[in-house]
XYZ file of N, CA and C in Angstrom:
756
model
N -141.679 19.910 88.800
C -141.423 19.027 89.954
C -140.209 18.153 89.629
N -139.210 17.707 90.830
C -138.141 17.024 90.382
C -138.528 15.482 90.037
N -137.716 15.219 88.954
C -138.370 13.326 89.443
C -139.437 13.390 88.320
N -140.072 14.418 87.764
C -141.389 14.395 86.723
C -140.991 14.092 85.402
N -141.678 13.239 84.721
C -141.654 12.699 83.455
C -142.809 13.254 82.328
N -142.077 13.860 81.197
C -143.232 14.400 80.661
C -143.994 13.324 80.151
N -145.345 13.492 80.121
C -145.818 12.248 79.865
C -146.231 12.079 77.656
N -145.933 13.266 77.280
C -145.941 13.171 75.886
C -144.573 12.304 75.346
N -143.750 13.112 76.014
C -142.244 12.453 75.923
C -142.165 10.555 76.318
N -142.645 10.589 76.896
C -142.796 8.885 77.643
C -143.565 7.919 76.955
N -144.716 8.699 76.254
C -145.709 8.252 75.085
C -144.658 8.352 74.403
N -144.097 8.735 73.551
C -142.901 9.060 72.637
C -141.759 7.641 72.789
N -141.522 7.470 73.674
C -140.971 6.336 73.904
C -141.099 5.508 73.769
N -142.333 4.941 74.030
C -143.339 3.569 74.459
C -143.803 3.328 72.615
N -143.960 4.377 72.175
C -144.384 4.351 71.170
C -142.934 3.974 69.631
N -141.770 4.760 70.424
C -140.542 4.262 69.247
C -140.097 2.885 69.892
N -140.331 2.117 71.379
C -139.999 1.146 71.701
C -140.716 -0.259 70.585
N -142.252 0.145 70.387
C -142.869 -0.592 69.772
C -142.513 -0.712 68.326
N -142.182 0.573 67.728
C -141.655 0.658 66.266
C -140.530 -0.259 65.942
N -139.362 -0.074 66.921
C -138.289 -0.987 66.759
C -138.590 -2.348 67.103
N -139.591 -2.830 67.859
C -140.137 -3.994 68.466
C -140.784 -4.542 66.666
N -141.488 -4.167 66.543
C -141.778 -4.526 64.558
C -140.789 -4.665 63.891
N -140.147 -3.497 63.844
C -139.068 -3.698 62.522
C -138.062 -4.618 62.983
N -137.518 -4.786 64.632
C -136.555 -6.079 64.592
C -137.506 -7.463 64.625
N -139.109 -7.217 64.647
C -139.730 -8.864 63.679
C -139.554 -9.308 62.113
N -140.003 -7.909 61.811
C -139.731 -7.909 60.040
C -138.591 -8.397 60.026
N -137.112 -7.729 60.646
C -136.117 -8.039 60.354
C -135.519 -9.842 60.418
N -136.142 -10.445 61.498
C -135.717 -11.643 62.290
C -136.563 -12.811 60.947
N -137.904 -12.459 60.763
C -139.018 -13.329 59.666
C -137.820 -13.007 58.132
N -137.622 -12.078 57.891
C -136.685 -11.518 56.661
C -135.399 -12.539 56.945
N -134.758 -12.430 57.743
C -133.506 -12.859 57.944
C -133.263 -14.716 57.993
N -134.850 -15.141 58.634
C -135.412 -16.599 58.572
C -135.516 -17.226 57.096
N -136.236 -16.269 55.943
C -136.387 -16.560 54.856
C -134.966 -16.664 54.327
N -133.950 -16.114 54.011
C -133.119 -16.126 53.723
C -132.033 -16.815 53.913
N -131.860 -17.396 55.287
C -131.198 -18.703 55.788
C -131.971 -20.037 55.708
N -133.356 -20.180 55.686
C -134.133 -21.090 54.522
C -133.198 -21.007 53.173
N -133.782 -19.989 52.400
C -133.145 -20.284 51.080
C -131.803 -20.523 50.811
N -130.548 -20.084 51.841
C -129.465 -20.659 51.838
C -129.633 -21.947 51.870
N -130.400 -22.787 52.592
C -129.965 -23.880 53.027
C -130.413 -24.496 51.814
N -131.260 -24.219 51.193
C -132.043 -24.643 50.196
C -130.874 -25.084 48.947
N -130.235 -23.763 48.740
C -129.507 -23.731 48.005
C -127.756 -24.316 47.874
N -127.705 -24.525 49.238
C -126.541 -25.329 49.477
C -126.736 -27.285 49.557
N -128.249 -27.184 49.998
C -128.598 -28.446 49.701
C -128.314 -28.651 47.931
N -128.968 -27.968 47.486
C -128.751 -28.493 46.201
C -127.191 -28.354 45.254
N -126.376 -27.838 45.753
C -124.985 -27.619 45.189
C -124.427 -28.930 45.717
N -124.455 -28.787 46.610
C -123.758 -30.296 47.525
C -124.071 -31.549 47.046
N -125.692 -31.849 46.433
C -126.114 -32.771 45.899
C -127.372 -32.416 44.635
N -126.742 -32.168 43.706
C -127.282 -31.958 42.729
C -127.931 -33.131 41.796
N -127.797 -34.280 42.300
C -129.492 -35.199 41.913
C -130.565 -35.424 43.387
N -130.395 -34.566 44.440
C -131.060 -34.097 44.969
C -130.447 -34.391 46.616
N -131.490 -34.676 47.660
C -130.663 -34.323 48.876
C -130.035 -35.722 49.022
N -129.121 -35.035 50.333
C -127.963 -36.356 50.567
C -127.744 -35.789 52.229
N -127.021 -36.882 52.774
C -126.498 -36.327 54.316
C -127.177 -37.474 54.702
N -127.469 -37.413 55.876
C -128.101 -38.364 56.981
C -129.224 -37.788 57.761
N -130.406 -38.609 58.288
C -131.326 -37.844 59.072
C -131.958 -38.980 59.979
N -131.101 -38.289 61.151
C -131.704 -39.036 62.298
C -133.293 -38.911 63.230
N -133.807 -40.205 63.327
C -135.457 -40.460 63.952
C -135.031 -41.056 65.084
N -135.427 -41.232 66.257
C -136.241 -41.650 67.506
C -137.408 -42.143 66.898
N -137.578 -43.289 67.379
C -138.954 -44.430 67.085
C -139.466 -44.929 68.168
N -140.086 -45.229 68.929
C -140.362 -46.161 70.171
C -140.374 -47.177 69.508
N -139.774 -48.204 70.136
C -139.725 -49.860 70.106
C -141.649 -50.096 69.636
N -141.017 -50.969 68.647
C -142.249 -52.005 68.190
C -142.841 -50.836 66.873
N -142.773 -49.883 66.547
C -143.097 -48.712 66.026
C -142.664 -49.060 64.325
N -141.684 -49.478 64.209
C -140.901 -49.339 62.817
C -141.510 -49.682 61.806
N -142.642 -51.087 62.483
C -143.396 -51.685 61.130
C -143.892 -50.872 60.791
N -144.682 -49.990 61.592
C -146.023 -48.804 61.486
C -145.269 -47.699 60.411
N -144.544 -47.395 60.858
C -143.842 -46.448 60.285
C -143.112 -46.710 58.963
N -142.800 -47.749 58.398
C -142.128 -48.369 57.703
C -142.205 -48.122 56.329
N -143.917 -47.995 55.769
C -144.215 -47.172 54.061
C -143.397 -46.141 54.018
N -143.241 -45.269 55.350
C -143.296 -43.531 54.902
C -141.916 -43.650 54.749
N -140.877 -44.773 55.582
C -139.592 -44.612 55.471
C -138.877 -45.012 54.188
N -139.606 -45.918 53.573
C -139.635 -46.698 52.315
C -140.105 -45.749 51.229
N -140.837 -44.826 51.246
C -140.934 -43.598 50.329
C -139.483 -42.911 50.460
N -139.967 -42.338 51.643
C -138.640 -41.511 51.619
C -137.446 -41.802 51.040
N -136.929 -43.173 51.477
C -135.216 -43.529 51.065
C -135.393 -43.805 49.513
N -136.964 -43.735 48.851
C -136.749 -44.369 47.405
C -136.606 -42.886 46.683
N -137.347 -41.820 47.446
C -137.325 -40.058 46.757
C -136.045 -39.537 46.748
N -135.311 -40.213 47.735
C -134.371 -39.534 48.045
C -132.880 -40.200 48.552
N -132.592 -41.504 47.731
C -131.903 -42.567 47.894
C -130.425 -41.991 48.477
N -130.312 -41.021 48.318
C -129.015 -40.550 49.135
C -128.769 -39.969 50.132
N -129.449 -39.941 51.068
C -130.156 -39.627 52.659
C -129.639 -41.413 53.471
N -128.980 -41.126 54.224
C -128.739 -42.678 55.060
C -129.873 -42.077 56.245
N -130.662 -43.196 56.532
C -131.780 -42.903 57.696
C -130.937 -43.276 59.150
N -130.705 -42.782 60.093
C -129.910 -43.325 61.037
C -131.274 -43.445 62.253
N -131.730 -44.354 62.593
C -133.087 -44.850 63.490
C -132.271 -45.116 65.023
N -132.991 -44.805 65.900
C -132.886 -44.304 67.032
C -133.740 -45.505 67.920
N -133.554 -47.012 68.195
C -134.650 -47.206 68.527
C -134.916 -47.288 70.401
N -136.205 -46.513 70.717
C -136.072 -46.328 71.950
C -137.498 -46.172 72.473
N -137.953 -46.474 73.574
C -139.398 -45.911 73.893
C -139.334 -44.439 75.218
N -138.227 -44.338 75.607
C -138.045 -42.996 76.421
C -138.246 -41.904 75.439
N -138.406 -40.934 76.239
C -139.170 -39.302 75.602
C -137.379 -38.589 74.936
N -137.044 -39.106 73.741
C -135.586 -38.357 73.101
C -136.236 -36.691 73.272
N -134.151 -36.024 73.574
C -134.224 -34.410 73.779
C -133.844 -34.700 72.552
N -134.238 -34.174 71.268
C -133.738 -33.730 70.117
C -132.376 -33.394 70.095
N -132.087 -32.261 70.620
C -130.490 -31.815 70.690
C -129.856 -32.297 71.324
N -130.145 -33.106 72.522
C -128.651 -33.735 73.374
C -128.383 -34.974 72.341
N -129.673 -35.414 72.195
C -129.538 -37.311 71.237
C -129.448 -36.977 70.011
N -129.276 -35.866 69.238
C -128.843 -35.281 68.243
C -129.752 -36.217 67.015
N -130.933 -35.813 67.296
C -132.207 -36.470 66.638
C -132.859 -35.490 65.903
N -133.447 -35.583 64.312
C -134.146 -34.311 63.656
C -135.450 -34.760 63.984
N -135.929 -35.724 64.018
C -137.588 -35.782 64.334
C -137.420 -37.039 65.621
N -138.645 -37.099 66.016
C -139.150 -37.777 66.927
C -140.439 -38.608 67.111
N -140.857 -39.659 66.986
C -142.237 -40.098 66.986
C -142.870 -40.282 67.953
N -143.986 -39.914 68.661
C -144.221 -39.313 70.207
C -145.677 -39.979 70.334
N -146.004 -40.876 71.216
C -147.067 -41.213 71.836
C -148.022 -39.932 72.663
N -149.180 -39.790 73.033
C -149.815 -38.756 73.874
C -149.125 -37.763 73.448
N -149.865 -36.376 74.484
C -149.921 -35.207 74.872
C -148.693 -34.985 74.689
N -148.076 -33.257 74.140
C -146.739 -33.348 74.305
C -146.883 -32.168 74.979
N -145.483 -31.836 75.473
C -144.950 -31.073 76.757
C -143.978 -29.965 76.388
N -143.565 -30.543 75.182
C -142.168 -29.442 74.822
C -142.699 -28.554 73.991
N -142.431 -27.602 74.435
C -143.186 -25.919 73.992
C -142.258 -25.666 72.992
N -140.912 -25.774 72.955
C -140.077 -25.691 71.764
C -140.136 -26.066 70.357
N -140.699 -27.333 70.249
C -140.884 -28.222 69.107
C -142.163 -27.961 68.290
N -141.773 -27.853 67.203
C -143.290 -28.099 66.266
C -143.729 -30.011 66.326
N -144.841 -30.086 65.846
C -145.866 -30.934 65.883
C -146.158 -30.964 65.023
N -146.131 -32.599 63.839
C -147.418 -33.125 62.994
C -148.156 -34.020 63.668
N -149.412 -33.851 63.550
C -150.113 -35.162 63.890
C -150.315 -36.502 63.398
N -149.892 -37.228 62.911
C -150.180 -38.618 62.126
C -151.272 -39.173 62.128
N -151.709 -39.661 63.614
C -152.905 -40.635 63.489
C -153.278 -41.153 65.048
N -154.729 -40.896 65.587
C -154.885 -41.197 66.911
C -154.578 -43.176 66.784
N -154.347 -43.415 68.073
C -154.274 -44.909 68.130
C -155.256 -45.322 69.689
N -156.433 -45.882 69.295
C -156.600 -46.625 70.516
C -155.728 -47.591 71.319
N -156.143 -47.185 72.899
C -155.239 -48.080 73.800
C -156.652 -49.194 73.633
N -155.919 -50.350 73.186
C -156.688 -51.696 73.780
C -155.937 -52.920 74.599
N -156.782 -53.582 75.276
C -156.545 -54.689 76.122
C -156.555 -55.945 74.994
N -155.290 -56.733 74.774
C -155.429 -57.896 74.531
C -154.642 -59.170 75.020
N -154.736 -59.948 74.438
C -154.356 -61.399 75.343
C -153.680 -62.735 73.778
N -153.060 -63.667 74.428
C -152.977 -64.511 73.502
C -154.239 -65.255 73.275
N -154.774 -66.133 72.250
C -155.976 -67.366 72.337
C -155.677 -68.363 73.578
N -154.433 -68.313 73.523
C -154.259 -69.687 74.785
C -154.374 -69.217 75.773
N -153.643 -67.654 76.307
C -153.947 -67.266 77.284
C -155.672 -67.256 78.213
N -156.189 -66.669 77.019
C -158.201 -66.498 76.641
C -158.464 -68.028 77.313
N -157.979 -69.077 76.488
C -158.647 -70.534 76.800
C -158.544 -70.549 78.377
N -157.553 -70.724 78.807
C -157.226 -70.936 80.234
C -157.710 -70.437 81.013
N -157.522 -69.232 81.307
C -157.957 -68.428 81.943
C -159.483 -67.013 81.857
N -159.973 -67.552 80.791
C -161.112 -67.113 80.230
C -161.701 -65.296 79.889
N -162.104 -65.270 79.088
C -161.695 -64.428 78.707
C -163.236 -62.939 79.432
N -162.101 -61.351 79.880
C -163.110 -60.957 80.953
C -163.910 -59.956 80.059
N -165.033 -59.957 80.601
C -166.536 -59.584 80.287
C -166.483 -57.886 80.745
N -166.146 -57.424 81.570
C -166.226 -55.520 82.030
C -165.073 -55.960 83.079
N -165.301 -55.091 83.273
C -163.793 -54.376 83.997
C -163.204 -55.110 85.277
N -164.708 -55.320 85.939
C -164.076 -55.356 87.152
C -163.583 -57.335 86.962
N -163.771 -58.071 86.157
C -163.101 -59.141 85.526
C -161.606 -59.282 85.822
N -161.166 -58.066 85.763
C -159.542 -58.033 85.517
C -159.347 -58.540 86.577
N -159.667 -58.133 87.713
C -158.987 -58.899 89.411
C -158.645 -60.263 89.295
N -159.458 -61.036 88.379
C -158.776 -62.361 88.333
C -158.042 -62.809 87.497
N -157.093 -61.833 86.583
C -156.408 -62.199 85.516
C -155.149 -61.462 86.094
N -153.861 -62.428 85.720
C -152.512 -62.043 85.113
C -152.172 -61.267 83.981
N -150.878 -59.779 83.885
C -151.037 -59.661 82.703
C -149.307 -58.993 83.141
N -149.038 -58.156 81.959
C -147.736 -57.336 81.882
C -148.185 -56.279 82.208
N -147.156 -55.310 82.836
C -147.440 -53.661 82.552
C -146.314 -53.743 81.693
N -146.595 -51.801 81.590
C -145.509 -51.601 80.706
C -144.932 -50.253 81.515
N -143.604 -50.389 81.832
C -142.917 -49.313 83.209
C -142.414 -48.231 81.963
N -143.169 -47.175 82.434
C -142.981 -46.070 81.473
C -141.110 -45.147 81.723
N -140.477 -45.259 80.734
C -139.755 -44.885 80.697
C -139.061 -42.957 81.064
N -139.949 -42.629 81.229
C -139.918 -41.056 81.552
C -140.056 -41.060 82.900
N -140.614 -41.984 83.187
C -141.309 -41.596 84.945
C -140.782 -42.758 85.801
N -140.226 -43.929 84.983
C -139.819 -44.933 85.928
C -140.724 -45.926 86.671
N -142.106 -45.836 86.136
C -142.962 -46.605 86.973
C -144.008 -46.729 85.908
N -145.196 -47.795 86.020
C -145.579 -49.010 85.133
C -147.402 -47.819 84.826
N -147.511 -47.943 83.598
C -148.695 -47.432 83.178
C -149.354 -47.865 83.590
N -150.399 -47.352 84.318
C -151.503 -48.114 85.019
C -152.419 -48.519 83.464
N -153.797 -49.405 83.907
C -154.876 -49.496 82.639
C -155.556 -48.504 82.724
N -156.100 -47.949 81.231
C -156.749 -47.539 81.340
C -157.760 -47.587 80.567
N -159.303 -47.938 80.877
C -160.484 -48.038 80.623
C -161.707 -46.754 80.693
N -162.375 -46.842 79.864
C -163.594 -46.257 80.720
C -165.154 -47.123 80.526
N -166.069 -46.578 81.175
C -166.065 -45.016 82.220
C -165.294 -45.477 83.378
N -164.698 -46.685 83.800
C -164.404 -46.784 85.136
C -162.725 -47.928 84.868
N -161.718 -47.815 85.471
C -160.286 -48.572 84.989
C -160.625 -49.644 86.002
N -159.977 -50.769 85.926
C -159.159 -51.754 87.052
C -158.333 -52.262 86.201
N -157.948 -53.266 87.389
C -156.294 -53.968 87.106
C -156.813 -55.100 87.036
N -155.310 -56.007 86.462
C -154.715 -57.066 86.598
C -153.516 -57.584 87.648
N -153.531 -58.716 87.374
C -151.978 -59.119 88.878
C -150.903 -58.421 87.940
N -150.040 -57.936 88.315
C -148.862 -57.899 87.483
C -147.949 -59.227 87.418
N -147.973 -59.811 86.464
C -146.909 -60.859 86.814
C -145.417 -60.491 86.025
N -145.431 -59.059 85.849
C -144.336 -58.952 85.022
C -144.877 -57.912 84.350
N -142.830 -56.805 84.435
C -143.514 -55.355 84.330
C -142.346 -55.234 83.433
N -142.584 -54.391 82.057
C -141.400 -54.284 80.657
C -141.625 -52.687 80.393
N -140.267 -52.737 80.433
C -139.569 -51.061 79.854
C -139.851 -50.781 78.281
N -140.278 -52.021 76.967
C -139.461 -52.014 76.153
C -141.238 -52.389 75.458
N -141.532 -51.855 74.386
C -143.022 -51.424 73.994
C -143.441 -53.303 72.682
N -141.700 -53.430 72.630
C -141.995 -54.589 71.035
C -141.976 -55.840 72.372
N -141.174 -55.603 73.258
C -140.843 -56.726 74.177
C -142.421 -57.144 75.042
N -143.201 -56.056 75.255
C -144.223 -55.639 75.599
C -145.475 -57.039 74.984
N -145.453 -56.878 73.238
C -145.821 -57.120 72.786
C -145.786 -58.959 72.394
N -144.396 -58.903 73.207
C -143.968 -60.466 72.704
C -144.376 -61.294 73.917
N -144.802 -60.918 75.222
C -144.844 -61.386 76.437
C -146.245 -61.191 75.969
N -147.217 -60.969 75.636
C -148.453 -61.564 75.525
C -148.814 -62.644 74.889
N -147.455 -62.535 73.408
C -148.043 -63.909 72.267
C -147.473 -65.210 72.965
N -146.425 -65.146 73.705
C -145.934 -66.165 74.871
C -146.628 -66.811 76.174
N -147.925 -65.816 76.029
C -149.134 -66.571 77.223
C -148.430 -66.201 78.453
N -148.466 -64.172 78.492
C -148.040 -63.887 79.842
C -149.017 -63.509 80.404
N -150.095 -63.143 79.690
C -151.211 -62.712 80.120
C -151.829 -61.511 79.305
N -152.875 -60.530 80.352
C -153.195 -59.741 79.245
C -152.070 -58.618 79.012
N -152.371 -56.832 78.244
C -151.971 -55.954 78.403
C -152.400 -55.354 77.765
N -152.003 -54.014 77.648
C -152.897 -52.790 77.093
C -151.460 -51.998 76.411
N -152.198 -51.595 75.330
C -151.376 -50.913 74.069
C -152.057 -50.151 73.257
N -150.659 -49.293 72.195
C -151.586 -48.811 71.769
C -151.755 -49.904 70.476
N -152.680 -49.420 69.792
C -153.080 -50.597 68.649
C -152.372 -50.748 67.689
N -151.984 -49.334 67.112
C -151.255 -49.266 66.004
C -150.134 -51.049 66.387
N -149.385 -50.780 67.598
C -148.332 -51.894 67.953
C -148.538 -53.394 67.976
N -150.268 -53.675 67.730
C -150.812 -54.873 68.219
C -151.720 -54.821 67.002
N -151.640 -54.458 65.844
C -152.985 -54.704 64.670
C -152.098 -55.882 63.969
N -151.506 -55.856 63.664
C -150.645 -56.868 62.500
C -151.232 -58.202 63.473
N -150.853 -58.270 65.060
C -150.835 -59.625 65.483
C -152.529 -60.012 65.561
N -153.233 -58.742 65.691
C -154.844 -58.880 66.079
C -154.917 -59.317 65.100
N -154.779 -59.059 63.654
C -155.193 -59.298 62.485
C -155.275 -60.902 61.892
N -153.820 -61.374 62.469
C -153.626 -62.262 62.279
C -153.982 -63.638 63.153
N -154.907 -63.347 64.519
C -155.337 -63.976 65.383
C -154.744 -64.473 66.331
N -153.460 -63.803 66.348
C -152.101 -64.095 67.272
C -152.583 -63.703 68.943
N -153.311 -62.320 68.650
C -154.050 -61.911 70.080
C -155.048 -61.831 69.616
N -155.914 -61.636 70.938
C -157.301 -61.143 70.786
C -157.446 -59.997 71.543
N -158.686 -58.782 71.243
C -158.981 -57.468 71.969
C -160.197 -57.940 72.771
N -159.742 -57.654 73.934
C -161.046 -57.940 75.079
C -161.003 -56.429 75.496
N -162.767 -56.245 76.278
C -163.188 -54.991 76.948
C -163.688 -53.717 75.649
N -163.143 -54.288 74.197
C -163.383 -53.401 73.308
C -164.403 -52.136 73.580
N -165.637 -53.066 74.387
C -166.753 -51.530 74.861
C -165.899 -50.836 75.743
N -164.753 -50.596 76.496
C -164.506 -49.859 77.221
C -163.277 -49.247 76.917
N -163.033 -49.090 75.884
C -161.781 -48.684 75.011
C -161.634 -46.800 75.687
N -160.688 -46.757 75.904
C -160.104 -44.722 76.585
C -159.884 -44.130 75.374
N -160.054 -42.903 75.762
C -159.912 -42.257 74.871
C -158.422 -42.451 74.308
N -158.434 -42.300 72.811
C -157.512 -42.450 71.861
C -156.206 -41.985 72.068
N -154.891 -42.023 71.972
C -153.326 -41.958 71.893
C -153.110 -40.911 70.786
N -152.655 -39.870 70.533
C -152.559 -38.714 69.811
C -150.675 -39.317 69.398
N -150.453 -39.531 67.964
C -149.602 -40.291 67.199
C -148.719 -39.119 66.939
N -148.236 -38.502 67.374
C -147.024 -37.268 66.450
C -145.609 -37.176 65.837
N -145.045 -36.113 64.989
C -144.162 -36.472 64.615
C -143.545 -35.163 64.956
N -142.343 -35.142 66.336
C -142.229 -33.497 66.132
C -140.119 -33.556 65.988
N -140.163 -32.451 65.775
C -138.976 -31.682 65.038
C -138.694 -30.287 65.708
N -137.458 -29.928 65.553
C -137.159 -28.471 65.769
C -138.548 -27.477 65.364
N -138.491 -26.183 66.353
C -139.436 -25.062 66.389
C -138.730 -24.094 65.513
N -137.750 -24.333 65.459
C -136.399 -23.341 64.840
C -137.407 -22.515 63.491
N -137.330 -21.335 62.963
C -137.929 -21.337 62.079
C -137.267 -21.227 60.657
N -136.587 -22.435 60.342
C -135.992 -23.021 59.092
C -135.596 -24.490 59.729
N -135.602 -25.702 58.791
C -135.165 -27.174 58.700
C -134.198 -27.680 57.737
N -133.429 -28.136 58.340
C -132.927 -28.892 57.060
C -133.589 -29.532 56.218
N -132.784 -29.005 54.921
C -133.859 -29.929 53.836
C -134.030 -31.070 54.097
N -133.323 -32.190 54.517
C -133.775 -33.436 54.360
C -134.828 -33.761 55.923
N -134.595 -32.444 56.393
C -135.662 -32.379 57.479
C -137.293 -32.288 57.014
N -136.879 -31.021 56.210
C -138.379 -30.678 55.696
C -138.911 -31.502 54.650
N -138.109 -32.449 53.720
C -139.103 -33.039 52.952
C -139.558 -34.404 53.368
N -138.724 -35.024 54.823
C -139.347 -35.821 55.619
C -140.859 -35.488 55.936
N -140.295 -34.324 56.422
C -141.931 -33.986 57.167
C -143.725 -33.685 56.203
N -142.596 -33.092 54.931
C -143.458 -32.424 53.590
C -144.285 -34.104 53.599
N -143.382 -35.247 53.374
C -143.556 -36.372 52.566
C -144.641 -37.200 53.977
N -144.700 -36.945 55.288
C -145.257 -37.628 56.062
C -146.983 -36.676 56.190
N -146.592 -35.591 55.965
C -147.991 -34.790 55.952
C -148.973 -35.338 55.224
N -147.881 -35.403 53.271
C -148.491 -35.720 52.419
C -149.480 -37.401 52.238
N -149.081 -38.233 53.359
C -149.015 -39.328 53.395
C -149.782 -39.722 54.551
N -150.029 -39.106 55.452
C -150.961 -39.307 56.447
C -152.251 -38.130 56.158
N -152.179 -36.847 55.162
C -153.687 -36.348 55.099
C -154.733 -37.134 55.349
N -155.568 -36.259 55.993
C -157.014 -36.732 56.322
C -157.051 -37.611 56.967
């Protein structure tokens, strides 16, 4: 018949399509290892008491203290690395802002990037003591209607994080809405009212009795802390022993 395909022959095909489909993986994983170990090896010619260059982070505002041991390891392992810090609370593109890692609040979105996890952070509600005195301090949720507080206007989306509580959220008045996560933080110890964060950004001041955490029983589920980087499959060294040294340092 015209137009007919033998169908052994077509199996034959399907079948050397898949063969070459393997061997150009072997080839691509083979070819990955090997531009690893270049890099490996040019790292170390270039700086032979160990790495050197520069390695740029994205931090969200208010973040740095938190972050601050692992950076303080790092520059002491590896004193010839200049850290170039990025400070910002918008979602950095790695390659346009020409950033090797990124430190990322919530859920992430970019299918490209690998992911470490660091450390969940509860969102909590807190307030200054003076703020608390005055205006007294609220008992469940639906409390908030009579309190002043900050939002915080999320930088990706242009508009202010709502609260969030459970099993059930409400608000506060807004008397004032901040782009900026440390600025965030300073408009509460100033008696702006309440706000909600994540904790990691607000433990030093909780600790110190600067704020207080109200609603604690109704705390949301936890803030997923990450640290992500190129998907690429090889890093620059002073990429990878960032990341080696933050794994090693946040286990468990």
């Amino acid at each position: 018949m015209a137009g007919s395909v033998d169908p052994i022959m077509a199996q034959d095909a399907v079948t050397a399509r898949k063969y070459e489909t393997a061997r150009g993986q072997q080839a691509f994983e083979a070819w990955s290892e090997l531009i690893l170990r270049l890099d490996q090896v040019q790292q170390e010619l270039a700086a032979p008491d160990g790495l050197a260059g520069q390695l740029a982070l994205s931090i969200p505002s208010g973040c740095l203290s938190w972050l601050a041991p692992l950076l303080h390891r790092y520059r002491a392992a590896w004193p010839r690395v200049q850290l170039c810090l990025n400070i910002a609370d918008g979602r950095s593109d790695l390659v346009r802002d020409r950033n090797d890692l990124a430190l990322r609040f919530g859920q992430l979105k970019d299918s490209n990037l690998r992911a470490l996890k660091l450390t969940d952070s509860p969102l909590v509600v807190c307030a200054s003591p003076g703020y608390l005195a005055q205006a007294g301090t609220p008992r469940v949720p639906a409390d908030l209607a009579e309190h002043e507080g900050v939002f915080f206007r999320r930088p990706d989306i242009g508009r202010p994080r709502p609260v969030e509580l459970a099993p059930e959220s409400a608000s506060w008045q807004a008397g004032a809405i901040i782009n900026d996560g440390q600025a965030l933080v300073q408009a509460a110890l100033a008696g702006f009212g309440l706000i909600q964060a994540p904790l990691l950004l607000v433990q030093r001041e909780i600790d110190a009795g600067q704020l207080v955490e109200v609603l604690y029983a109704h705390r949301p589920a936890p803030m997923e802390v990450n640290l992500v980087f190129s998907g690429a499959p090889w890093l620059p060294a002073q990429t990878r022993a960032f990341v080696d040294m933050a794994k090693e340092m946040f286990r468990g």
